[in-house]
Each structure stands twice: as C-alpha cells, then as structure tokens.
Amino acid sequence: MAEVALRRVVKMFEKTPAVRGIDLEIADKEFIVLVGPSGCGKSTTLRMIAGLEETTAGEIWIGGDLVNDVPPKDRDIAMVFQNYALYPHMTVFENMSFGLRLKRFPKSEIKARVEAAARILDITDLLDRRPKQLSGGQRQRVAMGRAIVRNPKVFLFDEPLSNLDAKLRVQMRTEIKKVHQKVMTTTVYVTHDQVEAMTLADRVVVMNQGRIDQIGTPHELYHAPKTKFVAGFIGSPAMNFVPATLEANAAALSVRLPNGIAFRVPEDRTERYRPFVGRPVLFGLRPEHITEPRGMLHPDQQVFDVALDVVEPMGMETMVYFVMDGAEVCGRVDPSSAREVGEKMRLVADLRHMHLIDPETEEVL
Amino acid sequence: MAELAAEAVRVPAGVRHTSLQKFMRRRSTIAFAMTLPLIVLIVALVIYPAFYSMYLATLNKSMQRFVGLGNFEFLFRRATFWMVVKQSCIFAISAVFFKALIGFFVAHFVHTIPTKGQRKWRGMLMVPWVIPTAISTIGWFWLFDPSYSAFNWLLGKFGVDPVPWLGHPLWARFSVILVNVWYGAPFFMIMYLAALKSVPEQLYEAAAIDGANWFQRLWYITLPMMRNIIAITVLFSLIVTFANFDIVRILTAGGPVDQTHVFATWAFLLGIQGNDIPLGAAVSLFMLPILGVSAIFILRGVRRRTIEA
C-alpha cells in the first residue's frame, strides 16, 4: 500500500515530447484512471511509473521513495498489460507464481498465495492450463491474478480491457472494481474509454497532448469540465458546441446563436459571464440536456423549434440530430415521443447545465 | 441447365470433356500439378540416387557380383571406418554446438542494435554463409599455411612458435571445425534473430516487473520461446554438417593420416579415388541411420511442444 507522486515529469522520444511536465498526487488505496485519446501520453506515463521507460525530467515517488533510478523489479509494482503478456510456455499456476518463484518464496507460501488469488478471480479450475487454452476473459483474469499474488504497493493497468468484446468488457470492468474493493491497493489504470474511466475511478485524470487537462472525480469532470477538450471527451454522445455571442440586455445576459435563437443565461451565472459580453463564445450543452418538453418548465429551461435531420432509436432513449447554423446538434428524447426525419420538433434546452467556452483559450468560462 | 444436360446426352464426347475438366479443377489435382516439378526433382536427384546407392552397396568392387551385406561386414572390421564414424560425430556435434552458441550470442547482440543500423550488420554477418564455401575455404587454407600464413605471422609477433594448423591431427581437426563454425554460424544467427523478433516485447517487460534479471529473462523467457526454432535449426545443421564434404576436402583432404576424414570425404576417397564405388556407397549410406535417429528425437520434441503450447 502506498501513495504515488509525479512531479514535473517529462518524457521526450528523441525530439518528440510525449509527456510535457505533469504533476499528479495519488493517495494510498486510490483508484486513479488516466484517460485520453491515443497519443496523449497516458500509457507513457504509466510505463514511467512502472520503470519501463526512463523519465527525461521530473521525479516519480512511490511510497515515499524517489524511484527514478530504481529498476522495475525493485519498485514493488505489478502491471496488467493490454495483451495480457502471459508466458505462453507456462501453465496458469506457473504464470501467476513466476514473480514469487524468482524471489525464492517458500513453496507452501507460493501455493497458498496463488490459490487465494485464484479464488478471488474464480480461476481455480484453470491453474493447470496454458494461456492458449483460455478465452480472452480468462486470460485477463490470469493476468490480474499474476498481479495480485505479488501483493504489490501499486497496481498498474494498461488498457486491460481493450482486447475483449463489448459484453465481456462490461463484465470485467465490474470484476476489476470488485477486486479493487477486496484488495484495496493503490491503482493506476490507463484507458481511452471514457465510460471505463467514469465507472472505475475515484478520480479521473484527463490527458491531452502530453498534458493533464483536468483531474477530478467523475462527477466533477462531467458537470464542471475546465476545458473544451474535457467537456467534449467525457460523456457520450459528446457535448454539443455551437458558436455564439454573449449579449447584455439590461440586467440579464443572453447567448445569441447565429440563426437568431437567443437563450437567456441563468441568473446565478450572469456575474460570472459578464466580463465576456460582446465576445464570441462557444455555447456547450450535453445531448441529455436537450429534450422534449416534460411537465412544468423551469424558467431556465427554454424551448426552441428545429427540423430533425437524423433520428437514432436506441431503445431506452432516442437520439435526434439537427443542424444549427452549420453545427450538428444532438438531443436525447423519450422513445415514446419518437419522431421522423424532416419533422419539426419543439425541444427544451436546460440552461442550468450550459457551458460557455472561450474559443481562443478553449477554457470553460 | 436441362438443355445443357440434353446436349451432353446427345454428344458423349462432350461428357468426357467436362469430366476431364472437372478432374483438372479438383483441388488435389491442382495441388499435385503444382508440386510436380519439385516431385520430379526429388525423384531424380534424391530418391533415385538413394536407391541406386543402396543397390551399389550390395555389389563387389568390379560391380559385377552381388555380395549382399559383404561391404558392410568388411567396413565393420576396419579400424579406419570406426575412426571415421567417431570423427564425423566429433566434427558434426562440436561444430553444430559452437555454431548454435555463437549464433545465439551474435543474434542477441544484433537484436539489441536499433532497427535503423541493424540491416548493414545483418548483411555483413551473413557474408561467410553467402560466399561459396570452396572459395572461402581456399582463403582459410592460405591463412593456415605453416610458413607464410597470417596466423603464424601474428603468433610470431608475440613470440609464439608456428602452429602446424593442418599438419598435426589435433590442430587439423580444430581447423576444419573452426572453418565450419565460421561458415555456419550466420545461418544460426539469422534463424535465432527471426525467433527473437517474434518474442513479444511485453513478455520481457512483464518479466522485468516480475523481478527477473538479465539471465533469468534469457533462461525463463527467451530460451523456452525459441526452443522449437533452436531444435529445428540444430537438426537441419546437424544433417548438413554430417554430410559436409568441401571444407574437409579442401583443407586437409582427410589427412594427416586419415585423422580428419568424415563420411563424405572418406566415401569419396574409397569410391571415386580408390575406384571401389560399392564400398564408397556403403560408407555414405551409413549416415542414414545416425541422422534418422536424431531427426526422430528432435522432431518428436518439436511436435510435443507445438501441441502443448
């Protein structure tokens, strides 16, 4: 059990920067997820914590020790790889016990530890098999078992579910969460899948182009993104962005979209937005906050009319797409009020959840 | 369809034509046709000579009388024959061992060179294997020359007495093995390099995290992952080295006093130079059981591991 800290960590591959100076404090027993698009430096960061990549600059601390020059084997970490990296010529038991055997643990202890881990992961029947004889999900469990038996200070997961099919991925996601609740070890988990990040993490670290855009709980990232990137990356379908201008009329502010529609800014936000009056902004609203009118409307829920372009029934909800002055916008309506393409529809924008973004700095105002 | 069938009934020749076409289109026929050139070559150059030499081995020196296993009986009673058996085994086993060992280490070194610079090293290291052996062996023959050679000149610089590289039985054996290793190690190197490249990098990373040091990674990951390639390469090399002719023939021609003869050179000496073709055939046939037994053992291991993995 240990905390992990990254201080001004930089990684250059020859002259290409992969990680551009990140700071991150991970508490003991915390489940941290690094998320971001491919090439954002999240895997490189994980590999630097593991010791598989050297840092170009900065410090990495594990459990209060500076580990920059400590080889992977002495960092007391365990890693689960995307393609599992099981030793194909060893049985499941040998795979899981390899680290302990190298450390010359007594045989009885090795057996006890492997069996305990196998029970946690429900793979007791597979101990004599070889990786080739296992399904993807079973291999994933063995890879996790190999990490658990070592009882390390930190677990590192490098996109562990990417090679599984959709159904198994959801199942293993729950499984990983359960394992973490049972063994309570500090965990750093890398994924490009924001759903995985939101469901697993205590805190999510959103990375973009080698930098950390935002660190926060899943709730914070969803409701209070700090940048356009975070706002667009978290949530599916992604947040709608429409170019607009901020106008002042008497005490109130309104967001005017290029097609003439003006939305009144909720009162509690006017002071925050007032310095930006007259400036072009990006108006951001999630699809789930664009719905059909339901019951009594709150003053900050404002109606507008659109012609539907695309209708996607998903079963429990229906996504409707329409164009607002060049920008495609998505709304999320009840399937019972399902509409046809080309039809006019009245929708409600819930402005209590709106965001305004400075198009130049891409920061949320 | 019906019209076509009716036509076929009226014209029997057409039926034959289509069934011939059908026969030609069968996958097995096509497969056979495509392998036919190779089958012809193997029959003409391997199977026919093999059976012919078995037949030859049963004749007397003038090739006019059937003597059964007489030639073999005669060989078994000769000390030189057993010496050739022993020398062939020493030659093949030690040469293959060192080729495998050197190939393994060189492959490792080349593997650690960054990909960009690797090609030219691979190319240079393959040179001994690419030059025709007859030519490169003549080069070695000059290097081994007792009075004017580079080796002895170099030794002389350090005050060491000249070494009779090809003149003393022990040194001569050493020299032919050395040249064979020099010639054959690149083949092992390239095979091992291919095998090394096929080991996923993440296995090494997983092992590094599991706590394996350099040697343990080699022992527990690299070697088991390469076992099949090593086995097949060793078998292939064993066959080729056992049957080696040119290096021994050019360097020592079997001398001094027959102490470097291997099966092929001794068979050549008896059969072609000594004009006793049946006896030469009998000697060369003797390689067959030795190689057959080792092939069975090695391939059985390969098959077992393939099923296991």
CSV table of N, CA and C in Angstrom, one decimal, chain B residues 97-241:
chain,number,residue,atom,x,y,z
B,97,PHE,N,27.4,-27.4,-32.1
B,97,PHE,CA,27.3,-26.8,-30.8
B,97,PHE,C,27.8,-25.4,-30.8
B,98,PHE,N,29.0,-25.2,-31.4
B,98,PHE,CA,29.6,-23.9,-31.4
B,98,PHE,C,28.9,-22.9,-32.4
B,99,LYS,N,28.4,-23.5,-33.5
B,99,LYS,CA,27.6,-22.6,-34.4
B,99,LYS,C,26.4,-22.1,-33.6
B,100,ALA,N,25.7,-23.1,-32.9
B,100,ALA,CA,24.5,-22.7,-32.2
B,100,ALA,C,24.8,-21.6,-31.1
B,101,LEU,N,25.9,-21.9,-30.4
B,101,LEU,CA,26.3,-21.0,-29.3
B,101,LEU,C,26.6,-19.6,-29.8
B,102,ILE,N,27.5,-19.6,-30.8
B,102,ILE,CA,27.9,-18.3,-31.4
B,102,ILE,C,26.8,-17.6,-32.0
B,103,GLY,N,26.0,-18.4,-32.8
B,103,GLY,CA,24.8,-17.8,-33.5
B,103,GLY,C,23.9,-17.1,-32.5
B,104,PHE,N,23.7,-17.8,-31.3
B,104,PHE,CA,22.8,-17.3,-30.3
B,104,PHE,C,23.2,-16.0,-29.8
B,105,PHE,N,24.5,-15.9,-29.4
B,105,PHE,CA,25.0,-14.7,-28.8
B,105,PHE,C,25.1,-13.5,-29.9
B,106,VAL,N,25.5,-13.9,-31.1
B,106,VAL,CA,25.6,-12.8,-32.1
B,106,VAL,C,24.1,-12.3,-32.4
B,107,ALA,N,23.2,-13.2,-32.4
B,107,ALA,CA,21.8,-12.8,-32.7
B,107,ALA,C,21.3,-11.9,-31.6
B,108,HIS,N,21.7,-12.2,-30.4
B,108,HIS,CA,21.3,-11.3,-29.3
B,108,HIS,C,21.9,-9.9,-29.4
B,109,PHE,N,23.2,-9.9,-29.8
B,109,PHE,CA,23.9,-8.6,-30.0
B,109,PHE,C,23.2,-7.8,-31.1
B,110,VAL,N,23.0,-8.5,-32.2
B,110,VAL,CA,22.4,-7.8,-33.4
B,110,VAL,C,20.9,-7.3,-33.0
B,111,HIS,N,20.3,-8.1,-32.2
B,111,HIS,CA,18.9,-7.8,-31.8
B,111,HIS,C,18.8,-6.5,-31.0
B,112,THR,N,19.9,-6.2,-30.2
B,112,THR,CA,19.9,-5.0,-29.4
B,112,THR,C,20.3,-3.8,-30.2
B,113,ILE,N,20.8,-4.0,-31.4
B,113,ILE,CA,21.2,-2.8,-32.3
B,113,ILE,C,19.9,-2.2,-32.7
B,114,PRO,N,19.7,-0.8,-32.6
B,114,PRO,CA,18.5,-0.2,-33.1
B,114,PRO,C,18.2,-0.6,-34.6
B,115,THR,N,16.9,-0.7,-34.9
B,115,THR,CA,16.5,-1.2,-36.2
B,115,THR,C,17.2,-0.5,-37.4
B,116,LYS,N,17.4,0.8,-37.2
B,116,LYS,CA,17.9,1.6,-38.3
B,116,LYS,C,19.3,1.0,-38.8
B,117,GLY,N,20.2,0.8,-37.8
B,117,GLY,CA,21.5,0.3,-38.1
B,117,GLY,C,21.7,-1.2,-38.3
B,118,GLN,N,20.5,-1.9,-38.0
B,118,GLN,CA,20.7,-3.3,-38.0
B,118,GLN,C,20.9,-4.0,-39.3
B,119,ARG,N,20.3,-3.4,-40.4
B,119,ARG,CA,20.4,-4.1,-41.7
B,119,ARG,C,21.8,-4.3,-42.1
B,120,LYS,N,22.7,-3.3,-42.0
B,120,LYS,CA,24.0,-3.5,-42.5
B,120,LYS,C,24.8,-4.5,-41.7
B,121,TRP,N,24.6,-4.6,-40.4
B,121,TRP,CA,25.2,-5.6,-39.6
B,121,TRP,C,24.8,-7.0,-40.0
B,122,ARG,N,23.5,-7.1,-40.2
B,122,ARG,CA,22.9,-8.4,-40.6
B,122,ARG,C,23.6,-8.8,-41.9
B,123,GLY,N,23.6,-7.8,-42.8
B,123,GLY,CA,24.2,-8.1,-44.1
B,123,GLY,C,25.7,-8.6,-44.0
B,124,MET,N,26.5,-7.8,-43.2
B,124,MET,CA,27.9,-8.2,-43.1
B,124,MET,C,28.1,-9.5,-42.4
B,125,LEU,N,27.2,-9.8,-41.4
B,125,LEU,CA,27.4,-11.0,-40.7
B,125,LEU,C,27.0,-12.3,-41.5
B,126,MET,N,26.2,-12.0,-42.6
B,126,MET,CA,25.8,-13.1,-43.4
B,126,MET,C,26.9,-13.5,-44.4
B,127,VAL,N,27.9,-12.7,-44.6
B,127,VAL,CA,28.8,-12.9,-45.7
B,127,VAL,C,29.5,-14.3,-45.7
B,128,PRO,N,29.9,-14.8,-44.5
B,128,PRO,CA,30.6,-16.1,-44.6
B,128,PRO,C,29.6,-17.2,-45.1
B,129,TRP,N,28.3,-17.0,-44.9
B,129,TRP,CA,27.4,-18.1,-45.3
B,129,TRP,C,27.1,-17.9,-46.8
B,130,VAL,N,27.3,-16.7,-47.3
B,130,VAL,CA,26.9,-16.4,-48.7
B,130,VAL,C,28.0,-16.7,-49.7
B,131,ILE,N,29.3,-16.5,-49.3
B,131,ILE,CA,30.4,-16.9,-50.2
B,131,ILE,C,30.4,-18.4,-50.5
B,132,PRO,N,30.6,-18.8,-51.7
B,132,PRO,CA,30.7,-20.2,-52.0
B,132,PRO,C,31.8,-20.8,-51.1
B,133,THR,N,31.5,-21.9,-50.4
B,133,THR,CA,32.4,-22.5,-49.4
B,133,THR,C,33.8,-22.8,-50.1
B,134,ALA,N,33.8,-23.3,-51.3
B,134,ALA,CA,35.0,-23.7,-51.9
B,134,ALA,C,36.0,-22.5,-51.9
B,135,ILE,N,35.5,-21.4,-52.3
B,135,ILE,CA,36.3,-20.2,-52.4
B,135,ILE,C,36.8,-19.7,-51.0
B,136,SER,N,35.8,-19.6,-50.1
B,136,SER,CA,36.3,-19.1,-48.7
B,136,SER,C,37.2,-20.1,-48.1
B,137,THR,N,37.0,-21.4,-48.3
B,137,THR,CA,37.9,-22.4,-47.7
B,137,THR,C,39.3,-22.3,-48.2
B,138,ILE,N,39.4,-21.9,-49.5
B,138,ILE,CA,40.8,-21.7,-50.0
B,138,ILE,C,41.5,-20.6,-49.3
B,139,GLY,N,40.7,-19.5,-49.0
B,139,GLY,CA,41.2,-18.4,-48.2
B,139,GLY,C,41.7,-18.9,-46.9
B,140,TRP,N,40.9,-19.7,-46.2
B,140,TRP,CA,41.3,-20.2,-44.9
B,140,TRP,C,42.6,-21.1,-45.1
B,141,PHE,N,42.6,-21.8,-46.2
B,141,PHE,CA,43.8,-22.7,-46.4
B,141,PHE,C,45.1,-21.9,-46.4
B,142,TRP,N,45.0,-20.7,-47.0
B,142,TRP,CA,46.2,-19.8,-47.0
B,142,TRP,C,46.5,-19.3,-45.6
B,143,LEU,N,45.4,-19.0,-44.9
B,143,LEU,CA,45.6,-18.4,-43.6
B,143,LEU,C,46.3,-19.5,-42.7
B,144,PHE,N,46.0,-20.8,-43.0
B,144,PHE,CA,46.6,-21.8,-42.1
B,144,PHE,C,47.9,-22.3,-42.6
B,145,ASP,N,48.4,-21.7,-43.7
B,145,ASP,CA,49.7,-22.2,-44.2
B,145,ASP,C,50.8,-22.1,-43.1
B,146,PRO,N,51.6,-23.2,-42.9
B,146,PRO,CA,52.5,-23.2,-41.8
B,146,PRO,C,53.6,-22.1,-41.8
B,147,SER,N,54.2,-21.8,-43.0
B,147,SER,CA,55.3,-20.9,-43.0
B,147,SER,C,55.0,-19.5,-43.4
B,148,TYR,N,54.0,-19.3,-44.2
B,148,TYR,CA,53.8,-17.9,-44.7
B,148,TYR,C,52.4,-17.3,-44.3
B,149,SER,N,51.7,-18.0,-43.4
B,149,SER,CA,50.3,-17.6,-43.2
B,149,SER,C,50.2,-16.4,-42.2
B,150,ALA,N,49.1,-15.7,-42.3
B,150,ALA,CA,48.8,-14.6,-41.4
B,150,ALA,C,48.8,-15.0,-39.9
B,151,PHE,N,48.1,-16.2,-39.7
B,151,PHE,CA,48.0,-16.7,-38.3
B,151,PHE,C,49.4,-16.8,-37.6
B,152,ASN,N,50.2,-17.6,-38.3
B,152,ASN,CA,51.5,-17.9,-37.7
B,152,ASN,C,52.4,-16.6,-37.6
B,153,TRP,N,52.2,-15.8,-38.6
B,153,TRP,CA,53.0,-14.5,-38.6
B,153,TRP,C,52.6,-13.7,-37.3
B,154,LEU,N,51.3,-13.7,-37.1
B,154,LEU,CA,50.7,-12.9,-35.9
B,154,LEU,C,51.3,-13.6,-34.6
B,155,LEU,N,51.2,-14.9,-34.6
B,155,LEU,CA,51.7,-15.6,-33.4
B,155,LEU,C,53.2,-15.3,-33.2
B,156,GLY,N,53.9,-15.3,-34.3
B,156,GLY,CA,55.4,-15.0,-34.3
B,156,GLY,C,55.6,-13.6,-33.7
B,157,LYS,N,54.8,-12.7,-33.9
B,157,LYS,CA,54.9,-11.3,-33.4
B,157,LYS,C,54.9,-11.4,-31.9
B,158,PHE,N,54.1,-12.3,-31.3
B,158,PHE,CA,54.0,-12.4,-29.9
B,158,PHE,C,55.0,-13.5,-29.3
B,159,GLY,N,55.9,-13.9,-30.2
B,159,GLY,CA,57.0,-14.8,-29.8
B,159,GLY,C,56.5,-16.3,-29.6
B,160,VAL,N,55.3,-16.6,-30.2
B,160,VAL,CA,54.8,-18.0,-30.1
B,160,VAL,C,55.3,-18.7,-31.3
B,161,ASP,N,55.7,-20.0,-31.1
B,161,ASP,CA,56.2,-20.8,-32.2
B,161,ASP,C,55.1,-21.1,-33.2
B,162,PRO,N,55.5,-21.3,-34.5
B,162,PRO,CA,54.4,-21.5,-35.5
B,162,PRO,C,53.6,-22.8,-35.2
B,163,VAL,N,52.3,-22.7,-35.5
B,163,VAL,CA,51.5,-23.9,-35.2
B,163,VAL,C,51.2,-24.6,-36.5
B,164,PRO,N,51.4,-26.0,-36.5
B,164,PRO,CA,51.1,-26.7,-37.7
B,164,PRO,C,49.6,-26.9,-37.9
B,165,TRP,N,48.9,-25.9,-38.3
B,165,TRP,CA,47.4,-25.9,-38.3
B,165,TRP,C,46.8,-27.1,-39.0
B,166,LEU,N,47.3,-27.4,-40.1
B,166,LEU,CA,46.7,-28.5,-40.9
B,166,LEU,C,47.6,-29.8,-40.8
B,167,GLY,N,48.8,-29.7,-40.2
B,167,GLY,CA,49.7,-30.8,-40.2
B,167,GLY,C,49.6,-31.7,-39.0
B,168,HIS,N,49.1,-31.3,-37.9
B,168,HIS,CA,49.0,-32.1,-36.7
B,168,HIS,C,47.6,-32.5,-36.6
B,169,PRO,N,47.3,-33.8,-36.3
B,169,PRO,CA,45.9,-34.3,-36.2
B,169,PRO,C,45.0,-33.4,-35.4
B,170,LEU,N,45.5,-33.1,-34.2
B,170,LEU,CA,44.6,-32.3,-33.3
B,170,LEU,C,44.3,-30.9,-33.8
B,171,TRP,N,45.4,-30.2,-34.3
B,171,TRP,CA,45.2,-28.9,-34.9
B,171,TRP,C,44.3,-29.0,-36.1
B,172,ALA,N,44.5,-30.0,-36.9
B,172,ALA,CA,43.8,-30.2,-38.2
B,172,ALA,C,42.3,-30.3,-37.9
B,173,ARG,N,42.0,-31.2,-36.9
B,173,ARG,CA,40.6,-31.3,-36.5
B,173,ARG,C,40.0,-30.0,-36.0
B,174,PHE,N,40.8,-29.3,-35.2
B,174,PHE,CA,40.4,-28.0,-34.7
B,174,PHE,C,40.1,-27.0,-35.9
B,175,SER,N,41.0,-27.1,-36.9
B,175,SER,CA,40.9,-26.1,-38.0
B,175,SER,C,39.7,-26.4,-38.9
B,176,VAL,N,39.4,-27.7,-39.2
B,176,VAL,CA,38.2,-27.9,-40.0
B,176,VAL,C,36.9,-27.5,-39.3
B,177,ILE,N,36.9,-27.8,-38.0
B,177,ILE,CA,35.7,-27.4,-37.2
B,177,ILE,C,35.6,-25.9,-37.1
B,178,LEU,N,36.7,-25.2,-37.0
B,178,LEU,CA,36.7,-23.7,-36.9
B,178,LEU,C,36.1,-23.2,-38.2
B,179,VAL,N,36.6,-23.7,-39.3
B,179,VAL,CA,36.1,-23.1,-40.6
B,179,VAL,C,34.6,-23.4,-40.8
B,180,ASN,N,34.2,-24.6,-40.4
B,180,ASN,CA,32.8,-25.0,-40.5
B,180,ASN,C,31.9,-24.1,-39.6
B,181,VAL,N,32.4,-23.8,-38.4
B,181,VAL,CA,31.7,-22.9,-37.5
B,181,VAL,C,31.6,-21.5,-38.1
B,182,TRP,N,32.7,-21.0,-38.6
B,182,TRP,CA,32.7,-19.7,-39.2
B,182,TRP,C,31.7,-19.6,-40.4
B,183,TYR,N,31.6,-20.7,-41.1
B,183,TYR,CA,30.8,-20.7,-42.3
B,183,TYR,C,29.3,-20.9,-41.8
B,184,GLY,N,29.0,-21.7,-40.8
B,184,GLY,CA,27.6,-22.0,-40.5
B,184,GLY,C,27.0,-21.1,-39.4
B,185,ALA,N,27.8,-20.4,-38.6
B,185,ALA,CA,27.2,-19.6,-37.5
B,185,ALA,C,26.2,-18.6,-38.0
B,186,PRO,N,26.5,-17.9,-39.2
B,186,PRO,CA,25.5,-16.9,-39.6
B,186,PRO,C,24.1,-17.5,-39.9
B,187,PHE,N,24.0,-18.7,-40.3
B,187,PHE,CA,22.7,-19.3,-40.5
B,187,PHE,C,21.9,-19.4,-39.2
B,188,PHE,N,22.7,-19.8,-38.2
B,188,PHE,CA,22.0,-19.9,-36.8
B,188,PHE,C,21.6,-18.5,-36.4
B,189,MET,N,22.6,-17.5,-36.7
B,189,MET,CA,22.3,-16.1,-36.3
B,189,MET,C,21.0,-15.6,-36.9
B,190,ILE,N,20.8,-15.9,-38.1
B,190,ILE,CA,19.6,-15.3,-38.8
B,190,ILE,C,18.4,-16.0,-38.4
B,191,MET,N,18.5,-17.3,-38.1
B,191,MET,CA,17.3,-18.0,-37.6
B,191,MET,C,16.9,-17.6,-36.2
B,192,TYR,N,17.9,-17.4,-35.4
B,192,TYR,CA,17.7,-17.0,-34.0
B,192,TYR,C,17.2,-15.6,-34.0
B,193,LEU,N,17.7,-14.7,-34.9
B,193,LEU,CA,17.3,-13.4,-34.9
B,193,LEU,C,15.8,-13.3,-35.2
B,194,ALA,N,15.4,-14.1,-36.2
B,194,ALA,CA,13.9,-14.1,-36.5
B,194,ALA,C,13.1,-14.6,-35.3
B,195,ALA,N,13.7,-15.6,-34.6
B,195,ALA,CA,12.9,-16.1,-33.5
B,195,ALA,C,12.9,-15.1,-32.4
B,196,LEU,N,14.0,-14.4,-32.2
B,196,LEU,CA,14.0,-13.3,-31.1
B,196,LEU,C,13.0,-12.2,-31.4
B,197,LYS,N,12.9,-11.9,-32.7
B,197,LYS,CA,12.0,-10.8,-33.1
B,197,LYS,C,10.5,-11.2,-32.9
B,198,SER,N,10.3,-12.5,-32.8
B,198,SER,CA,8.9,-13.0,-32.7
B,198,SER,C,8.5,-13.1,-31.2
B,199,VAL,N,9.4,-12.9,-30.3
B,199,VAL,CA,9.1,-12.9,-28.9
B,199,VAL,C,8.5,-11.5,-28.5
B,200,PRO,N,7.2,-11.4,-28.1
B,200,PRO,CA,6.6,-10.1,-27.8
B,200,PRO,C,7.4,-9.4,-26.7
B,201,GLU,N,7.7,-8.1,-27.0
B,201,GLU,CA,8.4,-7.3,-26.1
B,201,GLU,C,7.8,-7.2,-24.7
B,202,GLN,N,6.5,-7.3,-24.7
B,202,GLN,CA,5.8,-7.2,-23.4
B,202,GLN,C,6.1,-8.4,-22.4
B,203,LEU,N,6.5,-9.5,-23.0
B,203,LEU,CA,6.8,-10.7,-22.1
B,203,LEU,C,8.0,-10.3,-21.3
B,204,TYR,N,9.0,-9.6,-22.0
B,204,TYR,CA,10.2,-9.2,-21.2
B,204,TYR,C,9.8,-8.1,-20.2
B,205,GLU,N,8.9,-7.2,-20.6
B,205,GLU,CA,8.5,-6.2,-19.6
B,205,GLU,C,7.8,-6.8,-18.4
B,206,ALA,N,6.9,-7.8,-18.7
B,206,ALA,CA,6.2,-8.5,-17.6
B,206,ALA,C,7.3,-9.2,-16.7
B,207,ALA,N,8.3,-9.8,-17.4
B,207,ALA,CA,9.3,-10.5,-16.6
B,207,ALA,C,10.1,-9.5,-15.8
B,208,ALA,N,10.4,-8.4,-16.4
B,208,ALA,CA,11.2,-7.3,-15.7
B,208,ALA,C,10.4,-6.9,-14.4
B,209,ILE,N,9.1,-6.7,-14.5
B,209,ILE,CA,8.3,-6.3,-13.4
B,209,ILE,C,8.2,-7.5,-12.4
B,210,ASP,N,8.2,-8.7,-12.9
B,210,ASP,CA,8.1,-9.8,-12.0
B,210,ASP,C,9.4,-10.0,-11.2
B,211,GLY,N,10.5,-9.3,-11.7
B,211,GLY,CA,11.7,-9.4,-10.9
B,211,GLY,C,12.8,-10.2,-11.6
B,212,ALA,N,12.6,-10.5,-12.8
B,212,ALA,CA,13.7,-11.4,-13.5
B,212,ALA,C,14.8,-10.5,-13.9
B,213,ASN,N,16.1,-11.0,-13.6
B,213,ASN,CA,17.2,-10.2,-14.1
B,213,ASN,C,17.6,-10.7,-15.5
B,214,TRP,N,18.7,-10.1,-16.0
B,214,TRP,CA,19.0,-10.4,-17.4
B,214,TRP,C,19.1,-11.9,-17.7
B,215,PHE,N,19.8,-12.6,-16.9
B,215,PHE,CA,19.9,-14.1,-17.1
B,215,PHE,C,18.6,-14.8,-17.0
B,216,GLN,N,17.8,-14.4,-16.0
B,216,GLN,CA,16.6,-15.1,-15.8
B,216,GLN,C,15.6,-14.9,-17.0
B,217,ARG,N,15.7,-13.7,-17.5
B,217,ARG,CA,14.8,-13.4,-18.7
B,217,ARG,C,15.2,-14.3,-19.8
B,218,LEU,N,16.6,-14.5,-20.0
B,218,LEU,CA,17.1,-15.3,-21.1
B,218,LEU,C,16.6,-16.8,-20.8
B,219,TRP,N,16.7,-17.2,-19.6
B,219,TRP,CA,16.5,-18.6,-19.2
B,219,TRP,C,15.1,-19.0,-19.2
B,220,TYR,N,14.2,-18.1,-18.7
B,220,TYR,CA,12.8,-18.4,-18.5
B,220,TYR,C,11.9,-17.9,-19.6
B,221,ILE,N,12.4,-16.9,-20.4
B,221,ILE,CA,11.5,-16.4,-21.4
B,221,ILE,C,12.1,-16.7,-22.8
B,222,THR,N,13.3,-16.2,-23.1
B,222,THR,CA,13.9,-16.3,-24.4
B,222,THR,C,14.0,-17.8,-24.9
B,223,LEU,N,14.8,-18.5,-24.0
B,223,LEU,CA,15.1,-19.9,-24.4
B,223,LEU,C,13.8,-20.7,-24.6
B,224,PRO,N,12.9,-20.8,-23.7
B,224,PRO,CA,11.6,-21.5,-24.0
B,224,PRO,C,10.9,-21.1,-25.2
B,225,MET,N,10.9,-19.8,-25.4
B,225,MET,CA,10.1,-19.3,-26.6
B,225,MET,C,10.8,-19.7,-27.9
B,226,MET,N,12.2,-19.9,-27.8
B,226,MET,CA,12.9,-20.2,-29.0
B,226,MET,C,13.2,-21.7,-29.2
B,227,ARG,N,12.7,-22.5,-28.3
B,227,ARG,CA,13.1,-23.9,-28.3
B,227,ARG,C,12.9,-24.6,-29.6
B,228,ASN,N,11.7,-24.4,-30.2
B,228,ASN,CA,11.4,-25.1,-31.4
B,228,ASN,C,12.3,-24.7,-32.6
B,229,ILE,N,12.6,-23.4,-32.7
B,229,ILE,CA,13.5,-22.9,-33.7
B,229,ILE,C,14.8,-23.4,-33.5
B,230,ILE,N,15.3,-23.4,-32.2
B,230,ILE,CA,16.6,-24.0,-31.9
B,230,ILE,C,16.7,-25.4,-32.4
B,231,ALA,N,15.7,-26.2,-32.0
B,231,ALA,CA,15.7,-27.7,-32.3
B,231,ALA,C,15.7,-27.9,-33.8
B,232,ILE,N,14.9,-27.2,-34.5
B,232,ILE,CA,14.8,-27.4,-36.0
B,232,ILE,C,16.1,-26.9,-36.7
B,233,THR,N,16.6,-25.8,-36.2
B,233,THR,CA,17.9,-25.3,-36.8
B,233,THR,C,19.0,-26.3,-36.5
B,234,VAL,N,19.1,-26.8,-35.3
B,234,VAL,CA,20.1,-27.8,-34.9
B,234,VAL,C,20.0,-29.0,-35.8
B,235,LEU,N,18.8,-29.5,-35.9
B,235,LEU,CA,18.6,-30.7,-36.7
B,235,LEU,C,19.1,-30.5,-38.2
B,236,PHE,N,18.6,-29.4,-38.7
B,236,PHE,CA,19.0,-29.1,-40.1
B,236,PHE,C,20.5,-28.9,-40.2
B,237,SER,N,21.1,-28.2,-39.3
B,237,SER,CA,22.5,-28.0,-39.4
B,237,SER,C,23.3,-29.3,-39.2
B,238,LEU,N,22.8,-30.2,-38.3
B,238,LEU,CA,23.4,-31.5,-38.0
B,238,LEU,C,23.5,-32.3,-39.3
B,239,ILE,N,22.4,-32.3,-40.0
B,239,ILE,CA,22.3,-33.1,-41.3
B,239,ILE,C,23.3,-32.5,-42.3
B,240,VAL,N,23.4,-31.2,-42.4
B,240,VAL,CA,24.3,-30.6,-43.4
B,240,VAL,C,25.7,-30.8,-43.0
B,241,THR,N,26.0,-30.6,-41.7
B,241,THR,CA,27.4,-30.7,-41.2
B,241,THR,C,27.9,-32.2,-41.3
